[in-house]
Coordinates of C-alpha atoms and ligand atoms in Angstrom, one line a residue:
M1 CA 6.1 1.4 17.0
I2 CA 6.2 3.5 13.9
A3 CA 5.1 7.1 14.0
I4 CA 3.2 8.4 11.0
L5 CA 2.8 12.0 10.3
D6 CA -0.8 12.5 9.0
Y7 CA -1.6 16.1 8.5
G8 CA -5.1 15.3 7.2
A9 CA -4.7 16.0 3.5
G10 CA -4.9 12.7 1.8
N11 CA -4.5 9.0 1.8
V12 CA -2.2 7.9 4.6
R13 CA -4.3 4.8 5.2
S14 CA -2.3 3.1 2.4
V15 CA 0.9 3.7 4.2
I16 CA -0.5 2.6 7.5
N17 CA -2.0 -0.6 5.9
A18 CA 1.3 -1.4 4.2
I19 CA 3.3 -1.0 7.4
E20 CA 0.7 -3.0 9.4
S21 CA 0.8 -5.8 6.7
L22 CA 4.5 -6.1 7.7
G23 CA 3.5 -6.9 11.3
E24 CA 4.4 -3.4 12.7
T25 CA 2.3 -1.2 14.9
V26 CA 1.6 2.4 13.8
K27 CA 1.0 5.4 15.9
V28 CA -0.5 8.5 14.1
V29 CA 1.2 11.7 15.2
V30 CA -1.3 14.1 16.9
T31 CA 1.1 16.6 18.6
G32 CA 4.5 18.0 18.0
E33 CA 5.6 16.0 21.1
D34 CA 4.7 12.8 19.2
I35 CA 7.2 13.8 16.5
L36 CA 9.9 14.6 19.0
N37 CA 9.4 11.3 20.8
A38 CA 9.2 9.1 17.7
E39 CA 11.9 6.4 17.2
K40 CA 11.0 6.0 13.5
L41 CA 9.0 8.5 11.6
V42 CA 7.3 8.1 8.3
F43 CA 6.0 11.2 6.5
P44 CA 3.7 10.3 3.6
G45 CA 3.2 13.7 2.1
V46 CA 0.1 14.0 0.0
G47 CA -1.7 16.8 -1.8
A48 CA -0.3 20.1 -2.7
F49 CA 3.0 21.6 -1.4
G50 CA 1.5 24.9 -0.2
N51 CA -1.4 23.3 1.6
M52 CA 0.9 20.8 3.2
I53 CA 3.3 23.4 4.7
H54 CA 0.3 25.5 5.7
I55 CA -1.1 22.7 7.8
L56 CA 2.3 21.7 9.2
N57 CA 2.6 25.3 10.4
K58 CA -0.9 25.5 11.7
K59 CA -0.4 22.3 13.7
N60 CA 3.0 23.6 15.0
Y61 CA 4.8 20.6 13.5
V62 CA 7.5 22.5 11.7
A63 CA 9.9 23.0 14.7
P64 CA 9.6 19.4 16.0
L65 CA 10.1 18.1 12.5
K66 CA 13.2 20.1 12.0
A67 CA 14.5 18.9 15.4
Y68 CA 13.7 15.3 14.5
L69 CA 15.5 15.5 11.2
S70 CA 18.6 17.1 12.8
S71 CA 18.7 14.3 15.4
N72 CA 19.4 11.8 12.5
R73 CA 16.8 9.3 13.7
P74 CA 15.2 7.0 11.0
F75 CA 13.0 9.0 8.8
L76 CA 11.2 8.0 5.6
G77 CA 9.6 10.8 3.6
I78 CA 7.3 9.7 0.7
C79 CA 6.4 11.9 -2.3
L80 CA 5.6 15.4 -0.8
G81 CA 7.4 14.1 2.3
L82 CA 10.6 14.2 0.1
Q83 CA 9.7 17.6 -1.4
A84 CA 9.0 19.1 2.0
L85 CA 12.7 18.6 3.0
F86 CA 13.8 21.2 0.5
E87 CA 13.8 25.0 0.7
G88 CA 10.8 25.7 -1.5
S89 CA 8.7 24.6 -4.4
D90 CA 7.5 26.2 -7.7
E91 CA 4.1 24.8 -6.7
A92 CA 3.8 27.4 -4.0
P93 CA 6.5 30.1 -4.5
D94 CA 5.6 32.1 -1.4
V95 CA 5.9 29.2 0.9
T96 CA 9.0 28.1 2.7
G97 CA 9.9 24.4 2.9
L98 CA 11.6 22.7 5.8
G99 CA 15.0 23.5 4.3
F100 CA 16.7 20.4 5.7
L101 CA 18.3 19.9 2.3
P102 CA 19.6 22.7 0.1
G103 CA 17.7 22.9 -3.2
S104 CA 14.2 23.4 -4.5
V105 CA 11.3 21.6 -6.2
K106 CA 10.6 22.3 -9.8
K107 CA 7.7 21.5 -12.2
F108 CA 8.5 19.0 -15.0
A109 CA 9.3 21.0 -18.1
I110 CA 9.2 18.2 -20.6
D111 CA 7.5 17.1 -23.7
L112 CA 5.7 14.2 -22.1
S113 CA 2.4 14.0 -20.1
V114 CA 2.6 15.7 -16.7
P115 CA 1.9 14.5 -14.0
H116 CA 4.4 11.6 -14.3
I117 CA 2.0 8.8 -13.3
G118 CA 2.9 5.2 -13.3
W119 CA 5.6 2.6 -12.7
N120 CA 9.2 3.6 -13.5
G121 CA 12.6 2.3 -12.5
L122 CA 15.5 3.5 -10.4
N123 CA 19.1 4.2 -11.2
I124 CA 20.7 3.5 -7.8
K125 CA 23.5 5.9 -7.2
Q126 CA 24.7 4.8 -3.7
P127 CA 24.4 1.7 -1.7
S128 CA 21.5 1.7 0.8
R129 CA 20.0 -0.8 3.1
I130 CA 16.5 0.1 1.7
F131 CA 17.4 -1.8 -1.5
D132 CA 18.5 -4.9 0.4
R133 CA 17.1 -8.1 -1.3
L134 CA 16.0 -6.3 -4.4
C135 CA 17.5 -6.8 -7.8
G136 CA 17.6 -3.2 -8.7
D137 CA 15.5 -3.5 -11.9
E138 CA 12.1 -3.4 -10.2
K139 CA 9.6 -0.6 -11.0
F140 CA 7.9 1.6 -8.5
Y141 CA 4.8 3.7 -8.6
F142 CA 5.2 7.5 -9.1
V143 CA 2.5 10.1 -9.3
H144 CA 3.8 13.7 -9.3
S145 CA 4.1 16.9 -11.4
Y146 CA 7.1 18.3 -9.4
H147 CA 10.5 16.9 -8.7
V148 CA 13.3 17.8 -6.3
V149 CA 16.4 19.5 -7.6
P150 CA 19.0 19.2 -4.8
S151 CA 22.0 21.6 -4.7
N152 CA 24.1 18.9 -3.3
S153 CA 24.3 15.7 -5.4
T154 CA 26.0 13.7 -2.6
D155 CA 22.5 13.1 -1.0
T156 CA 21.1 11.6 -4.2
L157 CA 20.1 8.0 -3.7
T158 CA 18.4 7.3 -7.0
T159 CA 17.5 9.0 -10.2
T160 CA 14.8 8.2 -12.7
D161 CA 14.2 9.2 -16.3
Y162 CA 11.1 10.8 -17.5
G163 CA 11.8 13.3 -20.3
C164 CA 14.7 14.4 -18.1
V165 CA 16.8 12.7 -15.4
F166 CA 15.4 13.6 -12.0
V167 CA 16.2 12.7 -8.4
S168 CA 13.8 10.1 -7.3
S169 CA 15.1 9.5 -3.8
I170 CA 17.6 10.9 -1.4
Q171 CA 19.5 9.6 1.6
K172 CA 21.4 11.6 4.2
G173 CA 22.4 9.5 7.2
N174 CA 19.2 8.0 8.5
I175 CA 17.0 10.4 6.6
I176 CA 15.6 8.7 3.5
A177 CA 12.9 10.1 1.2
T178 CA 11.5 8.8 -2.0
Q179 CA 9.5 10.5 -4.7
F180 CA 7.8 7.1 -5.5
H181 CA 5.3 5.4 -3.3
P182 CA 6.7 2.2 -1.8
E183 CA 3.2 1.6 -0.2
K184 CA 1.7 1.5 -3.7
S185 CA 4.5 -0.4 -5.4
G186 CA 3.4 -4.0 -4.8
K187 CA 5.9 -6.5 -3.4
A188 CA 9.0 -4.5 -4.3
G189 CA 7.6 -1.5 -2.4
L190 CA 6.8 -3.5 0.6
R191 CA 10.3 -4.8 0.6
I192 CA 11.6 -1.2 0.7
L193 CA 9.3 -0.4 3.6
K194 CA 10.5 -3.6 5.4
N195 CA 14.1 -2.7 4.9
F196 CA 13.5 0.8 6.3
L197 CA 11.7 -0.6 9.4
E198 CA 14.3 -3.2 10.1
T199 CA 17.1 -1.1 11.6
G200 CA 20.1 -3.2 12.1
T201 CA 19.9 -4.6 8.6
E202 CA 23.1 -3.1 7.4
Q203 CA 23.6 -5.0 4.2
A204 CA 23.7 -2.5 1.3
G205 CA 21.5 -3.2 -1.7
P206 CA 22.6 -3.1 -5.3
V207 CA 24.1 -0.2 -7.1
T208 CA 23.1 -0.5 -10.7
A209 CA 24.8 1.0 -13.7
S210 CA 23.0 4.0 -14.9
E211 CA 21.3 2.6 -18.0
G212 CA 18.2 4.8 -17.9
T213 CA 14.7 3.9 -16.8
R214 CA 11.4 3.8 -18.7
L215 CA 7.9 4.5 -17.6
A216 CA 5.7 1.4 -18.0
K217 CA 2.4 1.4 -19.7
R218 CA -0.2 0.5 -17.1
I219 CA -2.9 -2.2 -17.2
V220 CA -5.8 -1.2 -15.1
A221 CA -8.6 -3.5 -13.9
C222 CA -11.9 -1.7 -13.5
L223 CA -14.8 -2.8 -11.2
D224 CA -18.1 -1.2 -11.9
V225 CA -20.0 -1.5 -8.6
R226 CA -23.6 -1.1 -7.6
S227 CA -26.3 -2.8 -5.6
N228 CA -28.3 -5.5 -7.3
D229 CA -32.0 -6.0 -6.8
N230 CA -31.4 -7.9 -3.6
G231 CA -29.5 -5.0 -2.1
D232 CA -26.1 -6.8 -2.4
L233 CA -23.1 -4.8 -3.6
V234 CA -21.8 -6.5 -6.7
V235 CA -19.3 -6.0 -9.5
T236 CA -21.4 -5.6 -12.6
K237 CA -20.6 -5.1 -16.2
G238 CA -22.5 -3.3 -18.9
D239 CA -23.0 -4.0 -22.5
R240 CA -22.7 -0.4 -23.9
Y241 CA -23.6 0.6 -20.3
D242 CA -26.7 -1.6 -20.0
V243 CA -25.9 -3.7 -16.9
R244 CA -29.1 -5.7 -16.9
E245 CA -29.5 -9.1 -18.5
K246 CA -33.1 -10.5 -18.7
G247 CA -34.1 -7.7 -16.3
A248 CA -31.5 -8.5 -13.5
V249 CA -28.3 -6.6 -12.8
R250 CA -25.4 -8.8 -13.9
N251 CA -23.4 -10.1 -11.0
L252 CA -19.8 -10.9 -11.7
G253 CA -18.5 -11.1 -8.2
K254 CA -17.7 -9.4 -5.0
P255 CA -15.8 -6.1 -5.2
V256 CA -13.1 -6.7 -2.5
T257 CA -12.5 -10.3 -3.6
L258 CA -12.1 -9.4 -7.2
A259 CA -9.8 -6.4 -6.4
E260 CA -7.5 -8.7 -4.4
R261 CA -7.4 -11.2 -7.2
Y262 CA -6.4 -8.6 -9.7
Y263 CA -3.7 -7.2 -7.4
L264 CA -2.2 -10.7 -7.1
E265 CA -2.5 -11.3 -10.9
G266 CA -0.4 -8.2 -11.6
A267 CA -2.8 -5.3 -12.2
D268 CA -0.9 -2.1 -12.1
E269 CA -3.9 -0.1 -10.8
I270 CA -7.4 -0.8 -9.7
T271 CA -10.4 1.4 -10.3
F272 CA -13.8 1.2 -8.6
L273 CA -16.7 3.0 -10.2
N274 CA -19.7 3.4 -8.1
I275 CA -22.0 3.5 -11.1
T276 CA -25.1 4.6 -9.3
G277 CA -23.3 7.4 -7.4
F278 CA -25.3 10.0 -9.4
R279 CA -28.5 9.0 -7.6
D280 CA -27.3 7.2 -4.4
F281 CA -25.2 9.7 -2.4
P282 CA -22.0 7.8 -1.3
L283 CA -21.8 9.4 2.2
E284 CA -25.4 8.6 3.1
D285 CA -25.1 4.8 2.7
T286 CA -21.5 3.9 2.9
P287 CA -20.8 0.5 1.3
M288 CA -18.3 1.9 -1.1
L289 CA -16.3 3.4 1.7
D290 CA -16.2 -0.1 3.3
V291 CA -15.1 -1.6 0.1
L292 CA -12.2 0.8 -0.1
K293 CA -11.2 0.3 3.5
K294 CA -11.2 -3.4 3.1
T295 CA -9.4 -3.4 -0.3
S296 CA -6.7 -1.1 0.8
R297 CA -5.7 -3.4 3.6
N298 CA -4.4 -6.0 1.2
V299 CA -4.0 -4.3 -2.1
F300 CA -0.7 -2.3 -2.5
V301 CA -1.2 -0.8 -5.9
P302 CA -3.0 2.5 -6.6
L303 CA -6.8 2.6 -6.0
T304 CA -9.0 5.0 -7.9
I305 CA -12.7 5.5 -7.0
G306 CA -15.4 7.4 -8.9
G307 CA -19.1 7.9 -8.5
G308 CA -21.1 10.5 -6.7
I309 CA -18.4 13.2 -6.3
R310 CA -20.5 16.3 -6.3
D311 CA -22.2 18.8 -4.0
Y312 CA -25.2 17.3 -2.3
T313 CA -28.0 18.3 0.1
D314 CA -29.4 15.4 2.1
K315 CA -33.1 15.0 3.2
N316 CA -32.4 16.8 6.4
G317 CA -31.0 19.8 4.6
R318 CA -27.4 19.1 5.4
K319 CA -25.1 20.2 2.7
Y320 CA -22.0 18.3 1.6
T321 CA -19.4 19.6 -0.9
A322 CA -17.8 17.5 -3.6
L323 CA -14.5 18.1 -1.7
E324 CA -16.0 16.5 1.4
V325 CA -17.0 13.4 -0.6
A326 CA -13.6 13.2 -2.1
A327 CA -12.0 13.6 1.3
E328 CA -14.0 10.7 2.7
Y329 CA -12.9 8.5 -0.3
F330 CA -9.2 9.5 0.3
R331 CA -9.5 8.8 4.1
S332 CA -11.0 5.4 3.2
G333 CA -8.0 4.3 1.1
A334 CA -8.4 5.9 -2.3
D335 CA -5.3 7.3 -4.0
K336 CA -7.2 9.1 -6.7
V337 CA -10.8 10.1 -7.1
S338 CA -12.6 10.3 -10.4
I339 CA -15.4 12.7 -11.3
G340 CA -17.9 11.9 -14.1
S341 CA -21.2 13.7 -14.4
D342 CA -20.3 16.7 -12.3
A343 CA -17.2 17.4 -14.5
V344 CA -19.6 17.8 -17.5
L345 CA -21.7 20.3 -15.6
V346 CA -18.7 22.2 -14.4
V347 CA -17.3 22.5 -17.9
E348 CA -20.7 23.7 -19.2
E349 CA -20.7 26.4 -16.6
Y350 CA -17.1 27.4 -17.4
L351 CA -17.8 27.6 -21.2
K352 CA -20.6 30.2 -20.5
T353 CA -18.1 32.7 -19.3
G354 CA -14.6 31.3 -20.0
R355 CA -13.6 32.2 -16.5
K356 CA -12.6 30.0 -13.6
T357 CA -14.6 30.4 -10.4
G358 CA -12.0 28.7 -8.2
Q359 CA -15.0 26.9 -6.6
S360 CA -15.8 24.0 -8.9
A361 CA -15.3 20.5 -7.6
I362 CA -12.4 20.1 -10.0
E363 CA -10.6 23.2 -8.8
E364 CA -11.2 22.6 -5.1
I365 CA -10.1 19.0 -5.1
S366 CA -7.0 19.6 -7.1
R367 CA -6.1 22.6 -5.0
V368 CA -6.2 20.5 -1.8
Y369 CA -5.1 17.1 -3.0
G370 CA -3.0 18.1 -6.1
N371 CA -4.0 17.5 -9.7
Q372 CA -2.4 14.0 -9.7
A373 CA -5.1 12.8 -7.4
L374 CA -8.0 13.9 -9.7
V375 CA -9.2 11.8 -12.6
I376 CA -12.0 12.9 -14.9
S377 CA -14.1 10.0 -16.2
I378 CA -15.7 10.7 -19.6
D379 CA -18.6 8.7 -20.9
P380 CA -18.8 9.7 -24.6
R381 CA -21.0 8.4 -27.4
R382 CA -20.2 8.7 -31.1
V383 CA -22.6 11.0 -33.0
Y384 CA -22.3 10.9 -36.8
V385 CA -22.6 14.0 -38.9
K386 CA -22.5 14.6 -42.6
S387 CA -19.9 17.4 -42.7
P388 CA -17.1 18.6 -40.4
D389 CA -18.9 21.9 -39.8
A390 CA -22.4 20.5 -39.2
V391 CA -22.1 21.1 -35.5
G392 CA -20.2 23.5 -33.2
H393 CA -18.2 20.6 -31.8
Q394 CA -14.8 19.0 -32.3
V395 CA -15.5 16.8 -35.3
I396 CA -13.2 14.1 -36.6
E397 CA -13.0 12.3 -39.9
T398 CA -13.6 8.7 -39.2
A399 CA -12.5 5.5 -40.9
I400 CA -15.6 3.8 -39.5
P401 CA -18.5 5.3 -41.5
G402 CA -21.9 5.9 -40.0
P403 CA -25.1 4.0 -40.8
E404 CA -25.8 6.4 -43.7
G405 CA -22.2 6.4 -44.9
E406 CA -21.3 9.5 -42.8
R407 CA -17.5 10.1 -42.7
Y408 CA -17.5 12.5 -39.7
C409 CA -18.4 12.2 -36.1
W410 CA -18.1 13.9 -32.8
Y411 CA -18.1 12.4 -29.3
Q412 CA -21.0 13.5 -27.2
C413 CA -20.5 13.7 -23.4
T414 CA -23.1 12.1 -21.3
I415 CA -24.0 12.2 -17.6
K416 CA -25.7 9.8 -15.2
G417 CA -24.0 6.7 -16.6
G418 CA -24.8 7.5 -20.2
R419 CA -28.5 8.2 -19.6
E420 CA -28.4 11.8 -20.6
G421 CA -26.5 13.3 -23.6
R422 CA -25.3 16.8 -23.4
D423 CA -24.4 19.5 -25.9
L424 CA -20.6 19.1 -25.2
D425 CA -17.9 17.1 -26.9
A426 CA -15.4 14.9 -25.1
V427 CA -12.3 16.7 -26.6
T428 CA -13.5 20.1 -25.2
L429 CA -14.4 18.5 -21.9
A430 CA -11.0 17.0 -21.5
R431 CA -9.2 20.2 -22.5
V432 CA -11.2 22.4 -20.1
C433 CA -10.9 19.9 -17.2
E434 CA -7.1 20.0 -17.7
K435 CA -7.2 23.7 -17.5
L436 CA -9.3 23.6 -14.3
G437 CA -6.9 21.2 -12.6
A438 CA -7.6 17.6 -13.6
G439 CA -4.5 15.3 -13.6
E440 CA -5.7 12.4 -15.7
I441 CA -8.5 11.4 -18.1
L442 CA -10.3 8.1 -17.9
L443 CA -11.7 7.8 -21.4
N444 CA -14.5 5.4 -21.7
C445 CA -16.5 4.8 -24.8
I446 CA -20.2 3.8 -24.6
D447 CA -20.2 2.4 -28.2
R448 CA -17.4 0.0 -27.3
D449 CA -18.1 -0.8 -23.7
G450 CA -18.5 -4.5 -23.1
T451 CA -18.3 -5.3 -26.8
N452 CA -14.8 -6.9 -27.0
L453 CA -14.3 -5.1 -30.3
G454 CA -11.2 -3.2 -29.2
F455 CA -10.6 0.3 -28.0
D456 CA -11.9 3.3 -30.0
I457 CA -8.5 4.4 -31.4
E458 CA -9.9 7.5 -33.1
L459 CA -11.5 8.7 -29.9
I460 CA -8.4 8.1 -27.9
N461 CA -6.2 10.0 -30.4
A462 CA -8.6 12.9 -30.5
V463 CA -8.5 13.3 -26.7
A464 CA -4.9 12.4 -26.1
D465 CA -3.7 14.9 -28.7
A466 CA -5.7 17.6 -27.1
V467 CA -4.3 17.4 -23.6
S468 CA -1.0 17.0 -21.9
I469 CA -2.2 15.0 -18.9
P470 CA -2.2 11.2 -19.1
V471 CA -5.1 9.4 -20.7
I472 CA -6.4 6.0 -19.6
A473 CA -7.9 4.2 -22.6
S474 CA -11.1 2.3 -21.7
S475 CA -13.9 0.2 -23.2
G476 CA -13.9 -2.6 -25.7
A477 CA -10.8 -4.6 -24.8
G478 CA -11.3 -8.2 -26.0
S479 CA -7.8 -9.6 -26.4
P480 CA -4.1 -8.9 -25.6
E481 CA -3.7 -7.6 -29.1
H482 CA -6.1 -4.8 -28.4
F483 CA -3.8 -3.6 -25.6
Y484 CA -0.8 -3.7 -28.0
E485 CA -2.9 -1.7 -30.6
V486 CA -3.9 1.0 -28.1
F487 CA -0.3 1.4 -26.8
T488 CA 1.2 1.6 -30.3
K489 CA -1.4 3.6 -32.2
T490 CA -2.2 6.2 -29.5
E491 CA -0.4 8.1 -26.8
A492 CA -2.5 6.5 -24.0
E493 CA -0.4 5.9 -20.9
S494 CA -2.6 3.1 -19.7
A495 CA -5.4 0.8 -20.8
L496 CA -8.3 -0.3 -18.7
A497 CA -10.5 -3.4 -19.1
A498 CA -13.3 -4.9 -17.1
G499 CA -15.3 -7.7 -18.8
I500 CA -12.5 -9.8 -20.1
F501 CA -10.9 -9.9 -16.6
H502 CA -14.2 -10.6 -14.7
R503 CA -15.3 -13.3 -17.1
N504 CA -11.8 -14.9 -17.0
E505 CA -11.6 -14.7 -20.8
V506 CA -8.2 -13.1 -20.8
P507 CA -6.3 -12.9 -17.5
I508 CA -4.0 -10.0 -16.7
S509 CA -1.0 -12.2 -16.9
A510 CA -1.9 -13.1 -20.5
V511 CA -2.0 -9.5 -21.4
K512 CA 1.3 -8.9 -19.8
S513 CA 3.1 -11.9 -21.4
Y514 CA 1.8 -10.8 -24.8
L515 CA 3.1 -7.2 -24.3
K516 CA 6.4 -8.3 -22.8
D517 CA 9.4 -7.3 -25.1
K518 CA 6.9 -5.4 -27.3
V519 CA 5.9 -2.6 -25.0
E520 CA 7.5 -1.3 -21.7
I521 CA 5.4 -2.8 -18.9
R522 CA 5.8 -3.8 -15.3
P523 CA 6.5 -7.5 -15.3
Ligands
LIG1 O1 -21.0 10.4 -12.7 O2 -19.3 11.1 -11.1 O3 -21.3 9.7 -10.4 O4 -19.5 8.7 -11.8 C1 -20.1 7.6 -12.2 C2 -19.1 6.7 -12.8 O5 -19.7 5.4 -13.1 C3 -18.5 7.3 -14.1 O6 -17.1 7.1 -14.1 C4 -19.1 6.4 -15.2 O7 -18.1 6.1 -16.2 C5 -19.4 5.1 -14.5 N1 -20.6 4.4 -15.0 C6 -21.9 4.9 -14.8 N2 -22.8 4.0 -15.4 C7 -22.0 3.0 -15.9 C8 -22.5 1.9 -16.6 O8 -21.8 1.0 -17.1 N3 -23.8 1.8 -16.7 N4 -19.7 2.5 -16.0 C9 -20.7 3.3 -15.6 C10 -18.7 2.9 -16.8 C11 -17.3 2.0 -18.2 C12 -16.0 1.4 -17.8 C13 -15.9 0.0 -18.1 C14 -15.1 0.0 -19.4 C15 -14.4 -1.2 -19.7 N5 -18.2 1.8 -17.2 O9 -15.7 1.7 -16.5 O10 -15.3 -0.6 -17.0 O11 -16.0 0.4 -20.4 O12 -15.3 -2.3 -19.9 P1 -14.9 -3.5 -20.9 O13 -13.5 -3.7 -20.8 O14 -15.8 -4.6 -20.4 O15 -15.3 -3.0 -22.3 P2 -20.3 10.0 -11.5

């Protein structure tokens, strides 16, 4: 029986699912006594440092946790579960950590996108049974803006390189904690969990020479999901956002089945977009929650879900906040949530005053779950203009002239799945969302969606140059070469595709074999 410390701030379901997939039984801690009585304790910290410590204090978990750690019984901390072990964090300077290890937690101060999101390697500094039966050159999934800085280097188990060399896991006796997420790191991550759970395996894993590690570019499979006219939930695919063909919604398969297939084929991440979320409130009728629950049972790479994250009042007058919708998605197995339409409205409000209210969906979700858990999905459409100062928007000079030979364009934000254009450009939207607390931008492009013409490189450069958070390039992938192009001509950290994967035109493995040796990827 494995005890899991769930303090209610995020997705612990993934950890539970991963452990259960290894044939173990999990007990979720509900009292301090449960911590004291645990034989093996897993602490999957999620969210923001201050909020985590606040809840641990409120639930009276701090003293039992400290007692458990001092007893040197098997402990596995994950992500914030590693950071919690230290004395404090820059993320919440007034809050005291558990202080089990001397040192603190610092924000990345580097010239690369922060959060550090994606698959990176480990330089193993000391033998450990958790690396048993691994080669040592696998990549693991990270998602964090802060990293631990131990005062005592003897506890360092691994380091990782991302603009600087940081400590990516520690080991002190039976206390092990990782900044990366084993539960989201595919087969290699499951191996680490298995090694941790199998006490008695005393074989030490490899110690690799410190050659440096590199963050991999991610290949994301996207599933646009909605009900078809028979009421069945299907994966559909638009052609420039029009998902109907001869009047009927295109049906390209079942969401859970396709997600499982893409996981097995090597997708580094899977995104579900509930594309009618703007009109069908996701907590009223819950098929997307079921899709997430089922998918997260067998898919051990990060899952993002978008659609319908906004404040809502149901027909009985019950009010829901965007934060509650996000919370339900996290509880059902999402690692990140993505906001589309509501982000546009939030930014429009912000631009009226230039002041943060602290109450927008973006600010609230990132405060509680951390910015790394919040993606903004942008649905822009190219609008040509004759001169760079023709409109009060971020205009770019384009190499693809407009119908009347225009050499300039801007990217208009839309809401409700492209149905309504707004007086706001994608570059400004991305910039403001970063300021409000977004951790990543999913950059679609209506003009390219479903066309197989390749990504809109000009759009991606305009947005990626304007923000310091990671950008996921989306829309238009038609061949492996398009992925190479987007990774070499832009700063995008990942590239997303839908149609070519659904229609079996280009499998994920073909994209990866083409990129191998050209671009850093997870094999
Ligand atoms: O506005 O917060 O409720 O979120 C709704 C979400 O649904 C948004 O993220 C929005 O992008 C998405 N969405 C709404 N309508 C559509 C549609 O297609 N009619 N899909 C839609 C967006 C774009 C990508 C697509 C890529 C790659 N689809 O997700 O997967 O363009 O496609 P390709 O590789 O085939 O070119 P809210």
